[in-house]
PDB file of C-alpha atoms and ligand atoms in Angstrom:
ATOM      1  CA  MET A   1      47.016 -22.527  -7.428  1.00 90.00           C
ATOM      2  CA  THR A   2      44.730 -19.501  -7.722  1.00 95.00           C
ATOM      3  CA  THR A   3      46.481 -16.133  -7.868  1.00 96.00           C
ATOM      4  CA  LEU A   4      44.863 -12.741  -7.472  1.00 96.00           C
ATOM      5  CA  LEU A   5      46.744 -10.281  -9.706  1.00 97.00           C
ATOM      6  CA  LEU A   6      46.299  -6.528  -9.155  1.00 96.00           C
ATOM      7  CA  ASP A   7      47.354  -3.561 -11.286  1.00 97.00           C
ATOM      8  CA  CYS A   8      46.941  -0.434  -9.139  1.00 95.00           C
ATOM      9  CA  GLY A   9      47.166   2.657 -11.293  1.00 95.00           C
ATOM     10  CA  ASN A  10      46.623   6.303 -10.408  1.00 94.00           C
ATOM     11  CA  THR A  11      42.944   6.078 -11.358  1.00 93.00           C
ATOM     12  CA  ARG A  12      41.770   2.470 -11.017  1.00 93.00           C
ATOM     13  CA  ILE A  13      42.677  -1.012  -9.887  1.00 93.00           C
ATOM     14  CA  LYS A  14      42.422  -3.716 -12.515  1.00 96.00           C
ATOM     15  CA  TRP A  15      42.362  -7.297 -11.176  1.00 95.00           C
ATOM     16  CA  GLN A  16      42.221 -10.871 -12.353  1.00 97.00           C
ATOM     17  CA  LEU A  17      41.912 -14.169 -10.580  1.00 96.00           C
ATOM     18  CA  ARG A  18      44.086 -16.674 -12.447  1.00 97.00           C
ATOM     19  CA  ALA A  19      44.069 -20.436 -12.030  1.00 95.00           C
ATOM     20  CA  PRO A  20      46.234 -22.913 -13.983  1.00 92.00           C
ATOM     21  CA  ASP A  21      43.322 -23.554 -16.361  1.00 95.00           C
ATOM     22  CA  GLY A  22      42.691 -19.879 -17.108  1.00 95.00           C
ATOM     23  CA  ILE A  23      41.145 -16.666 -15.835  1.00 96.00           C
ATOM     24  CA  ARG A  24      38.384 -17.315 -13.294  1.00 94.00           C
ATOM     25  CA  ALA A  25      37.234 -13.725 -12.764  1.00 93.00           C
ATOM     26  CA  ALA A  26      38.315 -10.183 -13.585  1.00 94.00           C
ATOM     27  CA  GLY A  27      37.240  -6.644 -12.857  1.00 91.00           C
ATOM     28  CA  VAL A  28      37.993  -3.008 -12.205  1.00 91.00           C
ATOM     29  CA  VAL A  29      37.745  -1.105  -8.927  1.00 89.00           C
ATOM     30  CA  GLU A  30      37.323   2.607  -9.490  1.00 82.00           C
ATOM     31  CA  LEU A  31      39.060   4.232  -6.560  1.00 66.00           C
ATOM     32  CA  ALA A  32      42.675   3.481  -5.838  1.00 53.00           C
ATOM     33  CA  THR A  33      42.521   3.891  -2.067  1.00 61.00           C
ATOM     34  CA  ALA A  34      42.835   1.634   0.969  1.00 62.00           C
ATOM     35  CA  GLU A  35      39.073   1.009   0.923  1.00 73.00           C
ATOM     36  CA  ALA A  36      39.555  -0.449  -2.518  1.00 72.00           C
ATOM     37  CA  ALA A  37      41.171  -3.497  -0.899  1.00 70.00           C
ATOM     38  CA  ASP A  38      37.984  -4.025   1.105  1.00 75.00           C
ATOM     39  CA  ALA A  39      35.792  -3.499  -1.948  1.00 78.00           C
ATOM     40  CA  LEU A  40      37.876  -6.077  -3.762  1.00 78.00           C
ATOM     41  CA  ALA A  41      37.782  -8.528  -0.859  1.00 75.00           C
ATOM     42  CA  LEU A  42      33.989  -8.250  -0.884  1.00 78.00           C
ATOM     43  CA  LEU A  43      33.864  -8.909  -4.614  1.00 76.00           C
ATOM     44  CA  LEU A  44      36.075 -11.947  -4.190  1.00 79.00           C
ATOM     45  CA  ASP A  45      34.249 -13.261  -1.153  1.00 79.00           C
ATOM     46  CA  SER A  46      33.252 -16.484  -2.817  1.00 80.00           C
ATOM     47  CA  TRP A  47      36.686 -17.297  -4.245  1.00 85.00           C
ATOM     48  CA  ALA A  48      39.622 -19.045  -2.642  1.00 87.00           C
ATOM     49  CA  VAL A  49      42.886 -17.194  -3.218  1.00 93.00           C
ATOM     50  CA  ASP A  50      46.248 -18.933  -2.717  1.00 95.00           C
ATOM     51  CA  ALA A  51      48.487 -15.954  -3.434  1.00 96.00           C
ATOM     52  CA  VAL A  52      48.239 -12.258  -4.288  1.00 96.00           C
ATOM     53  CA  ALA A  53      50.562 -10.340  -6.630  1.00 98.00           C
ATOM     54  CA  ILE A  54      50.462  -6.536  -6.814  1.00 98.00           C
ATOM     55  CA  SER A  55      51.872  -4.027  -9.281  1.00 98.00           C
ATOM     56  CA  SER A  56      51.258  -0.555  -7.852  1.00 97.00           C
ATOM     57  CA  VAL A  57      52.320   2.918  -8.941  1.00 97.00           C
ATOM     58  CA  ARG A  58      50.648   4.433  -5.884  1.00 93.00           C
ATOM     59  CA  ASN A  59      52.721   5.718  -2.982  1.00 93.00           C
ATOM     60  CA  LYS A  60      54.520   3.239  -0.711  1.00 95.00           C
ATOM     61  CA  ALA A  61      52.179   3.727   2.270  1.00 93.00           C
ATOM     62  CA  ALA A  62      48.991   3.189   0.254  1.00 89.00           C
ATOM     63  CA  THR A  63      50.492   0.141  -1.441  1.00 94.00           C
ATOM     64  CA  ALA A  64      51.645  -1.364   1.867  1.00 95.00           C
ATOM     65  CA  GLU A  65      48.225  -0.748   3.414  1.00 90.00           C
ATOM     66  CA  MET A  66      46.529  -2.479   0.529  1.00 90.00           C
ATOM     67  CA  ALA A  67      48.971  -5.408   0.707  1.00 94.00           C
ATOM     68  CA  GLU A  68      48.322  -5.766   4.452  1.00 93.00           C
ATOM     69  CA  GLY A  69      44.546  -5.639   3.923  1.00 88.00           C
ATOM     70  CA  LEU A  70      44.688  -8.397   1.340  1.00 89.00           C
ATOM     71  CA  LYS A  71      47.064 -10.462   3.436  1.00 92.00           C
ATOM     72  CA  SER A  72      44.766 -10.479   6.437  1.00 88.00           C
ATOM     73  CA  ARG A  73      41.722 -11.068   4.252  1.00 87.00           C
ATOM     74  CA  PHE A  74      43.102 -14.048   2.336  1.00 90.00           C
ATOM     75  CA  SER A  75      45.778 -15.295   4.801  1.00 92.00           C
ATOM     76  CA  CYS A  76      48.211 -15.936   1.984  1.00 94.00           C
ATOM     77  CA  ARG A  77      51.501 -14.739   0.540  1.00 95.00           C
ATOM     78  CA  VAL A  78      51.228 -11.214  -0.905  1.00 97.00           C
ATOM     79  CA  PHE A  79      53.920 -10.374  -3.447  1.00 98.00           C
ATOM     80  CA  VAL A  80      54.496  -6.692  -4.271  1.00 98.00           C
ATOM     81  CA  ALA A  81      56.392  -6.423  -7.558  1.00 98.00           C
ATOM     82  CA  GLU A  82      59.359  -4.094  -7.805  1.00 98.00           C
ATOM     83  CA  VAL A  83      61.359  -2.807 -10.720  1.00 98.00           C
ATOM     84  CA  SER A  84      64.682  -4.573 -11.178  1.00 98.00           C
ATOM     85  CA  ALA A  85      67.670  -4.303 -13.509  1.00 98.00           C
ATOM     86  CA  CYS A  86      66.638  -7.521 -15.205  1.00 98.00           C
ATOM     87  CA  ALA A  87      63.590  -9.827 -15.070  1.00 98.00           C
ATOM     88  CA  CYS A  88      62.151 -12.644 -17.170  1.00 98.00           C
ATOM     89  CA  GLY A  89      64.927 -12.189 -19.737  1.00 97.00           C
ATOM     90  CA  ILE A  90      64.315  -8.438 -20.130  1.00 98.00           C
ATOM     91  CA  GLU A  91      66.986  -5.907 -19.282  1.00 98.00           C
ATOM     92  CA  ASN A  92      66.141  -2.488 -17.872  1.00 98.00           C
ATOM     93  CA  GLY A  93      68.029   0.269 -19.660  1.00 98.00           C
ATOM     94  CA  TYR A  94      66.719   3.161 -17.506  1.00 98.00           C
ATOM     95  CA  HIS A  95      69.571   5.250 -16.013  1.00 98.00           C
ATOM     96  CA  GLN A  96      68.140   4.508 -12.568  1.00 98.00           C
ATOM     97  CA  PRO A  97      66.215   1.266 -13.104  1.00 98.00           C
ATOM     98  CA  GLN A  98      64.260   1.547  -9.829  1.00 97.00           C
ATOM     99  CA  ARG A  99      62.846   4.915 -10.902  1.00 98.00           C
ATOM    100  CA  LEU A 100      60.906   3.352 -13.755  1.00 98.00           C
ATOM    101  CA  GLY A 101      57.188   2.945 -12.994  1.00 98.00           C
ATOM    102  CA  VAL A 102      56.495  -0.660 -12.085  1.00 98.00           C
ATOM    103  CA  ASP A 103      53.450  -0.729 -14.403  1.00 98.00           C
ATOM    104  CA  ARG A 104      55.674   0.248 -17.345  1.00 99.00           C
ATOM    105  CA  TRP A 105      58.137  -2.488 -16.399  1.00 99.00           C
ATOM    106  CA  MET A 106      55.355  -5.102 -16.092  1.00 99.00           C
ATOM    107  CA  ALA A 107      53.823  -4.034 -19.417  1.00 99.00           C
ATOM    108  CA  ALA A 108      57.244  -4.182 -21.108  1.00 99.00           C
ATOM    109  CA  ILE A 109      57.757  -7.717 -19.803  1.00 98.00           C
ATOM    110  CA  GLY A 110      54.252  -8.759 -20.846  1.00 98.00           C
ATOM    111  CA  ALA A 111      54.745  -7.311 -24.330  1.00 98.00           C
ATOM    112  CA  TYR A 112      58.216  -8.746 -24.983  1.00 98.00           C
ATOM    113  CA  LYS A 113      57.168 -12.177 -23.695  1.00 98.00           C
ATOM    114  CA  LYS A 114      54.242 -12.020 -26.110  1.00 98.00           C
ATOM    115  CA  LEU A 115      56.098 -10.931 -29.274  1.00 98.00           C
ATOM    116  CA  SER A 116      59.751 -11.925 -28.667  1.00 98.00           C
ATOM    117  CA  SER A 117      60.649  -8.986 -30.914  1.00 98.00           C
ATOM    118  CA  ALA A 118      61.094  -5.241 -30.692  1.00 98.00           C
ATOM    119  CA  VAL A 119      57.885  -3.703 -29.393  1.00 98.00           C
ATOM    120  CA  VAL A 120      56.370  -0.322 -28.550  1.00 98.00           C
ATOM    121  CA  ILE A 121      54.001  -0.292 -25.592  1.00 99.00           C
ATOM    122  CA  VAL A 122      51.381   2.455 -25.399  1.00 99.00           C
ATOM    123  CA  ASP A 123      49.625   2.562 -22.024  1.00 98.00           C
ATOM    124  CA  ALA A 124      46.823   5.125 -22.203  1.00 98.00           C
ATOM    125  CA  GLY A 125      45.902   5.447 -18.524  1.00 98.00           C
ATOM    126  CA  SER A 126      46.112   8.416 -16.136  1.00 97.00           C
ATOM    127  CA  ALA A 127      49.317   9.153 -17.989  1.00 98.00           C
ATOM    128  CA  ILE A 128      49.972   8.042 -21.558  1.00 98.00           C
ATOM    129  CA  THR A 129      53.293   6.246 -21.707  1.00 99.00           C
ATOM    130  CA  VAL A 130      55.005   5.142 -24.923  1.00 99.00           C
ATOM    131  CA  ASP A 131      57.829   2.695 -24.215  1.00 99.00           C
ATOM    132  CA  TYR A 132      60.361   0.858 -26.338  1.00 98.00           C
ATOM    133  CA  VAL A 133      61.795  -2.627 -25.883  1.00 98.00           C
ATOM    134  CA  ASP A 134      64.328  -3.543 -28.555  1.00 98.00           C
ATOM    135  CA  ALA A 135      64.725  -6.853 -30.383  1.00 98.00           C
ATOM    136  CA  ARG A 136      67.218  -8.151 -27.805  1.00 98.00           C
ATOM    137  CA  GLY A 137      64.773  -7.515 -24.967  1.00 98.00           C
ATOM    138  CA  VAL A 138      66.343  -4.335 -23.627  1.00 98.00           C
ATOM    139  CA  PHE A 139      63.955  -1.702 -22.269  1.00 98.00           C
ATOM    140  CA  ARG A 140      65.283   1.360 -24.084  1.00 98.00           C
ATOM    141  CA  GLY A 141      63.166   4.029 -22.400  1.00 98.00           C
ATOM    142  CA  GLY A 142      60.065   5.893 -23.382  1.00 98.00           C
ATOM    143  CA  TYR A 143      57.814   8.891 -22.960  1.00 99.00           C
ATOM    144  CA  ILE A 144      55.375  10.074 -20.274  1.00 98.00           C
ATOM    145  CA  ALA A 145      52.611  12.608 -20.929  1.00 98.00           C
ATOM    146  CA  PRO A 146      49.267  13.394 -19.252  1.00 98.00           C
ATOM    147  CA  GLY A 147      46.365  11.140 -20.205  1.00 97.00           C
ATOM    148  CA  LEU A 148      43.047  12.318 -21.655  1.00 95.00           C
ATOM    149  CA  LYS A 149      41.347  12.822 -18.296  1.00 94.00           C
ATOM    150  CA  LEU A 150      44.285  14.825 -16.929  1.00 96.00           C
ATOM    151  CA  LEU A 151      44.456  16.937 -20.093  1.00 96.00           C
ATOM    152  CA  CYS A 152      40.769  17.633 -19.754  1.00 93.00           C
ATOM    153  CA  GLY A 153      41.217  18.656 -16.119  1.00 94.00           C
ATOM    154  CA  ALA A 154      44.121  20.956 -16.985  1.00 96.00           C
ATOM    155  CA  LEU A 155      42.054  22.723 -19.653  1.00 95.00           C
ATOM    156  CA  GLN A 156      39.160  23.170 -17.244  1.00 93.00           C
ATOM    157  CA  LEU A 157      41.442  24.520 -14.518  1.00 95.00           C
ATOM    158  CA  GLY A 158      43.353  26.944 -16.688  1.00 96.00           C
ATOM    159  CA  THR A 159      40.529  28.575 -18.665  1.00 94.00           C
ATOM    160  CA  GLU A 160      37.487  30.624 -17.698  1.00 91.00           C
ATOM    161  CA  ASP A 161      35.275  30.411 -20.762  1.00 90.00           C
ATOM    162  CA  VAL A 162      35.831  26.946 -22.193  1.00 86.00           C
ATOM    163  CA  HIS A 163      32.756  25.064 -20.964  1.00 84.00           C
ATOM    164  CA  PHE A 164      32.516  21.501 -22.133  1.00 82.00           C
ATOM    165  CA  SER A 165      31.210  18.091 -21.245  1.00 78.00           C
ATOM    166  CA  THR A 166      33.935  15.613 -20.303  1.00 70.00           C
ATOM    167  CA  ASP A 167      32.409  12.885 -22.443  1.00 67.00           C
ATOM    168  CA  TYR A 168      35.175  12.746 -25.014  1.00 53.00           C
ATOM    169  CA  ASP A 169      34.362   9.310 -26.382  1.00 59.00           C
ATOM    170  CA  ASN A 170      33.512  10.071 -29.996  1.00 69.00           C
ATOM    171  CA  LYS A 171      34.842   8.721 -33.259  1.00 82.00           C
ATOM    172  CA  GLU A 172      34.510  11.841 -35.401  1.00 88.00           C
ATOM    173  CA  MET A 173      37.748  13.794 -35.799  1.00 93.00           C
ATOM    174  CA  SER A 174      36.878  16.649 -38.197  1.00 94.00           C
ATOM    175  CA  ALA A 175      37.116  20.244 -36.929  1.00 95.00           C
ATOM    176  CA  GLY A 176      34.720  20.671 -33.998  1.00 93.00           C
ATOM    177  CA  LEU A 177      31.692  22.963 -34.428  1.00 93.00           C
ATOM    178  CA  SER A 178      30.948  23.325 -30.724  1.00 92.00           C
ATOM    179  CA  THR A 179      33.115  23.671 -27.617  1.00 92.00           C
ATOM    180  CA  ASP A 180      32.343  20.052 -26.678  1.00 91.00           C
ATOM    181  CA  GLU A 181      33.432  18.809 -30.097  1.00 92.00           C
ATOM    182  CA  ALA A 182      36.438  21.103 -30.321  1.00 93.00           C
ATOM    183  CA  VAL A 183      37.797  19.986 -26.945  1.00 93.00           C
ATOM    184  CA  ALA A 184      37.004  16.297 -27.373  1.00 92.00           C
ATOM    185  CA  ARG A 185      38.642  16.125 -30.787  1.00 93.00           C
ATOM    186  CA  GLY A 186      41.496  18.433 -29.860  1.00 95.00           C
ATOM    187  CA  LEU A 187      42.496  16.171 -26.977  1.00 94.00           C
ATOM    188  CA  MET A 188      42.253  13.061 -29.142  1.00 94.00           C
ATOM    189  CA  HIS A 189      44.436  14.677 -31.837  1.00 96.00           C
ATOM    190  CA  MET A 190      46.916  15.657 -29.163  1.00 97.00           C
ATOM    191  CA  ALA A 191      47.176  12.118 -27.819  1.00 97.00           C
ATOM    192  CA  MET A 192      47.315  10.558 -31.302  1.00 97.00           C
ATOM    193  CA  GLY A 193      49.923  13.033 -32.511  1.00 98.00           C
ATOM    194  CA  TYR A 194      52.084  12.358 -29.468  1.00 98.00           C
ATOM    195  CA  ILE A 195      51.835   8.590 -29.887  1.00 98.00           C
ATOM    196  CA  ARG A 196      52.684   8.765 -33.605  1.00 98.00           C
ATOM    197  CA  SER A 197      55.553  11.155 -33.107  1.00 98.00           C
ATOM    198  CA  ALA A 198      57.044   9.016 -30.319  1.00 98.00           C
ATOM    199  CA  GLN A 199      56.585   5.944 -32.505  1.00 98.00           C
ATOM    200  CA  ASP A 200      58.443   7.645 -35.387  1.00 98.00           C
ATOM    201  CA  GLU A 201      61.328   8.522 -33.087  1.00 98.00           C
ATOM    202  CA  ILE A 202      61.496   4.936 -31.826  1.00 98.00           C
ATOM    203  CA  ALA A 203      61.531   3.658 -35.419  1.00 98.00           C
ATOM    204  CA  ARG A 204      64.523   5.955 -36.051  1.00 98.00           C
ATOM    205  CA  GLN A 205      66.227   4.444 -32.994  1.00 97.00           C
ATOM    206  CA  ASN A 206      65.393   1.023 -34.448  1.00 97.00           C
ATOM    207  CA  LYS A 207      67.467   1.727 -37.608  1.00 96.00           C
ATOM    208  CA  GLY A 208      64.421   3.072 -39.426  1.00 96.00           C
ATOM    209  CA  ASP A 209      62.339  -0.073 -39.110  1.00 97.00           C
ATOM    210  CA  SER A 210      58.862   0.463 -37.717  1.00 96.00           C
ATOM    211  CA  VAL A 211      58.176  -1.391 -34.489  1.00 98.00           C
ATOM    212  CA  PRO A 212      54.907  -3.212 -33.732  1.00 98.00           C
ATOM    213  CA  VAL A 213      52.725  -1.486 -31.139  1.00 98.00           C
ATOM    214  CA  ILE A 214      50.701  -3.013 -28.319  1.00 98.00           C
ATOM    215  CA  MET A 215      48.140  -0.725 -26.703  1.00 98.00           C
ATOM    216  CA  THR A 216      46.654  -1.010 -23.236  1.00 98.00           C
ATOM    217  CA  GLY A 217      45.011   1.233 -20.613  1.00 98.00           C
ATOM    218  CA  GLY A 218      41.608   2.798 -20.003  1.00 97.00           C
ATOM    219  CA  ASP A 219      41.695   5.070 -23.081  1.00 95.00           C
ATOM    220  CA  ALA A 220      43.328   2.640 -25.516  1.00 97.00           C
ATOM    221  CA  LEU A 221      40.101   1.555 -27.211  1.00 95.00           C
ATOM    222  CA  SER A 222      38.840   5.138 -27.706  1.00 94.00           C
ATOM    223  CA  LEU A 223      42.191   6.040 -29.241  1.00 95.00           C
ATOM    224  CA  LEU A 224      42.258   2.953 -31.448  1.00 96.00           C
ATOM    225  CA  ALA A 225      38.758   3.787 -32.685  1.00 93.00           C
ATOM    226  CA  VAL A 226      40.009   7.050 -34.209  1.00 93.00           C
ATOM    227  CA  MET A 227      43.497   5.982 -35.264  1.00 93.00           C
ATOM    228  CA  GLN A 228      44.037   4.639 -38.770  1.00 89.00           C
ATOM    229  CA  GLU A 229      46.637   2.133 -37.565  1.00 92.00           C
ATOM    230  CA  GLU A 230      45.529  -1.331 -36.495  1.00 93.00           C
ATOM    231  CA  HIS A 231      47.588  -1.851 -33.377  1.00 97.00           C
ATOM    232  CA  ASP A 232      47.201  -4.830 -31.057  1.00 98.00           C
ATOM    233  CA  TYR A 233      45.197  -4.215 -27.904  1.00 98.00           C
ATOM    234  CA  ILE A 234      45.852  -6.225 -24.753  1.00 98.00           C
ATOM    235  CA  GLU A 235      43.689  -5.103 -21.873  1.00 98.00           C
ATOM    236  CA  SER A 236      45.605  -7.117 -19.262  1.00 98.00           C
ATOM    237  CA  LEU A 237      49.168  -6.364 -20.449  1.00 98.00           C
ATOM    238  CA  VAL A 238      50.378  -5.142 -17.017  1.00 99.00           C
ATOM    239  CA  LEU A 239      48.814  -8.174 -15.326  1.00 98.00           C
ATOM    240  CA  ASP A 240      50.373 -10.491 -17.931  1.00 98.00           C
ATOM    241  CA  GLY A 241      53.820  -9.117 -17.102  1.00 98.00           C
ATOM    242  CA  LEU A 242      53.075  -9.290 -13.388  1.00 98.00           C
ATOM    243  CA  ASN A 243      52.133 -12.940 -13.769  1.00 98.00           C
ATOM    244  CA  TRP A 244      55.466 -13.662 -15.512  1.00 98.00           C
ATOM    245  CA  VAL A 245      57.426 -11.951 -12.739  1.00 98.00           C
ATOM    246  CA  PHE A 246      55.370 -13.646 -10.042  1.00 97.00           C
ATOM    247  CA  GLU A 247      56.016 -17.054 -11.612  1.00 96.00           C
ATOM    248  CA  GLU A 248      59.727 -16.352 -11.927  1.00 95.00           C
ATOM    249  CA  GLU A 249      60.232 -14.974  -8.422  1.00 94.00           C
ATOM    250  CA  VAL A 250      57.656 -16.553  -6.171  1.00 89.00           C
ATOM    251  CA  VAL A 251      55.964 -19.684  -7.420  1.00 79.00           C
ATOM    252  CA  ASP A 252      58.851 -22.032  -6.553  1.00 72.00           C
ATOM    253  CA  GLU A 253      58.763 -20.814  -2.954  1.00 74.00           C
ATOM    254  CA  LEU A 254      55.091 -21.657  -2.467  1.00 71.00           C
TER     255      LEU A 254
HETATM  256  N1  ADP B 301      34.943   4.190 -16.386  1.00 70.03           N
HETATM  257  C1  ADP B 301      36.101   4.863 -16.318  1.00 70.03           C
HETATM  258  N2  ADP B 301      36.546   5.312 -15.125  1.00 70.03           N
HETATM  259  C2  ADP B 301      37.693   5.994 -15.035  1.00 70.03           C
HETATM  260  N3  ADP B 301      38.462   6.269 -16.099  1.00 70.03           N
HETATM  261  C3  ADP B 301      38.076   5.855 -17.311  1.00 70.03           C
HETATM  262  C4  ADP B 301      36.884   5.128 -17.476  1.00 70.03           C
HETATM  263  N4  ADP B 301      36.770   4.835 -18.786  1.00 70.03           N
HETATM  264  C5  ADP B 301      37.833   5.357 -19.406  1.00 70.03           C
HETATM  265  N5  ADP B 301      38.624   5.994 -18.530  1.00 70.03           N
HETATM  266  C6  ADP B 301      39.880   6.642 -18.889  1.00 70.03           C
HETATM  267  O1  ADP B 301      40.891   5.706 -18.546  1.00 70.03           O
HETATM  268  C7  ADP B 301      41.884   6.347 -17.757  1.00 70.03           C
HETATM  269  C8  ADP B 301      42.329   5.394 -16.680  1.00 70.03           C
HETATM  270  O2  ADP B 301      42.849   4.254 -17.305  1.00 70.03           O
HETATM  271  P1  ADP B 301      43.609   3.173 -16.468  1.00 70.03           P
HETATM  272  O3  ADP B 301      44.329   2.328 -17.439  1.00 70.03           O
HETATM  273  O4  ADP B 301      42.692   2.502 -15.515  1.00 70.03           O
HETATM  274  O5  ADP B 301      44.606   4.132 -15.680  1.00 70.03           O
HETATM  275  P2  ADP B 301      45.534   3.895 -14.440  1.00 70.03           P
HETATM  276  O6  ADP B 301      46.304   2.626 -14.727  1.00 70.03           O
HETATM  277  O7  ADP B 301      46.386   5.100 -14.444  1.00 70.03           O
HETATM  278  O8  ADP B 301      44.686   3.773 -13.214  1.00 70.03           O
HETATM  279  C9  ADP B 301      41.267   7.595 -17.182  1.00 70.03           C
HETATM  280  O9  ADP B 301      42.241   8.583 -17.055  1.00 70.03           O
HETATM  281  C10 ADP B 301      40.216   7.957 -18.202  1.00 70.03           C
HETATM  282  O10 ADP B 301      40.747   8.838 -19.166  1.00 70.03           O
HETATM  283  C1  PAZ B 302      54.112   7.177 -15.575  1.00 70.03           C
HETATM  284  C2  PAZ B 302      53.139   6.629 -14.554  1.00 70.03           C
HETATM  285  C3  PAZ B 302      52.568   7.771 -13.735  1.00 70.03           C
HETATM  286  C4  PAZ B 302      51.999   5.922 -15.291  1.00 70.03           C
HETATM  287  O1  PAZ B 302      51.015   5.573 -14.357  1.00 70.03           O
HETATM  288  P1  PAZ B 302      49.480   5.295 -14.736  1.00 70.03           P
HETATM  289  O2  PAZ B 302      49.076   6.238 -15.806  1.00 70.03           O
HETATM  290  O3  PAZ B 302      49.423   3.877 -15.240  1.00 70.03           O
HETATM  291  O4  PAZ B 302      48.707   5.455 -13.466  1.00 70.03           O
HETATM  292  C5  PAZ B 302      53.834   5.569 -13.644  1.00 70.03           C
HETATM  293  O5  PAZ B 302      54.434   4.587 -14.406  1.00 70.03           O
HETATM  294  C6  PAZ B 302      54.870   6.204 -12.744  1.00 70.03           C
HETATM  295  O6  PAZ B 302      54.543   6.711 -11.696  1.00 70.03           O
HETATM  296  N1  PAZ B 302      56.166   6.165 -13.162  1.00 70.03           N
HETATM  297  C7  PAZ B 302      57.290   6.650 -12.395  1.00 70.03           C
HETATM  298  C8  PAZ B 302      58.189   7.528 -13.243  1.00 70.03           C
HETATM  299  C9  PAZ B 302      58.831   6.812 -14.425  1.00 70.03           C
HETATM  300  O7  PAZ B 302      58.320   5.791 -14.920  1.00 70.03           O
HETATM  301  O8  PAZ B 302      59.905   7.287 -14.860  1.00 70.03           O
HETATM  302  K1    K B 303      48.490   1.667 -16.278  1.00 70.03           K
END
């Protein structure tokens, strides 16, 4: 069976076509709108798809429209993942489990299935989330802060004389000697400091033992390039979790 897996974030759609023998194709669609479903369908024109699974943090209407588009394009079952109190052996400790972002839930499942131990998940996307799953597989909560692009936008909006290029992808972290450098490095320090501080707090919650980190998301590699720590990086962590949930909930029905 060939499954099209989609991770619809606030900035981009990441997708993979998975068959039992491995990943057949993968890609990124830049705009997370209804037309994105058509763009994707065009890309996948030459592939046969037996089922579609979607993890989407976009609004309900946009997600439903995309699901409908894919359903009529591929004439197959379209599964839209939801957050539950428990899935794939992982328990959701959020006060209101359904309020947790489905991408965070998928990433937590993907990460715990991978390590079978306590794990911190850093997803550096539109927002940067730092989440904690404990050794028993309980999602113990996390942190949400604006991502690098949003931080950049906020600085541009709220100042009149800070003119800078938005190309913040540099590996040098010493004090900036131009506005471009000062902003680029300032934002990176902000993100790194937040991740480290959240990680320290989680270690305290974990009886003082540090917890391994898995990073994912569009800015994870830029952050890893300037961080001293050697964290794991799994580009498809959300899709990995989605695949686990899809297999648990849907595959037997097909
Ligand atoms: N080519 C790119 N297009 C858009 N964003 C990019 C690109 N490369 C890096 N980024 C960064 O990655 C972030 C989006 O990451 P992603 O994981 O796709 O987010 P989301 O899941 O929220 O859609 C952007 O906010 C931006 O900071
Ligand atoms: C925190 C998020 C915006 C992250 O989304 P992303 O950066 O991946 O687009 C998303 O998981 C979300 O909308 N969460 C709902 C609120 C919550 O998780 O508590
Ligand atoms: K994401």
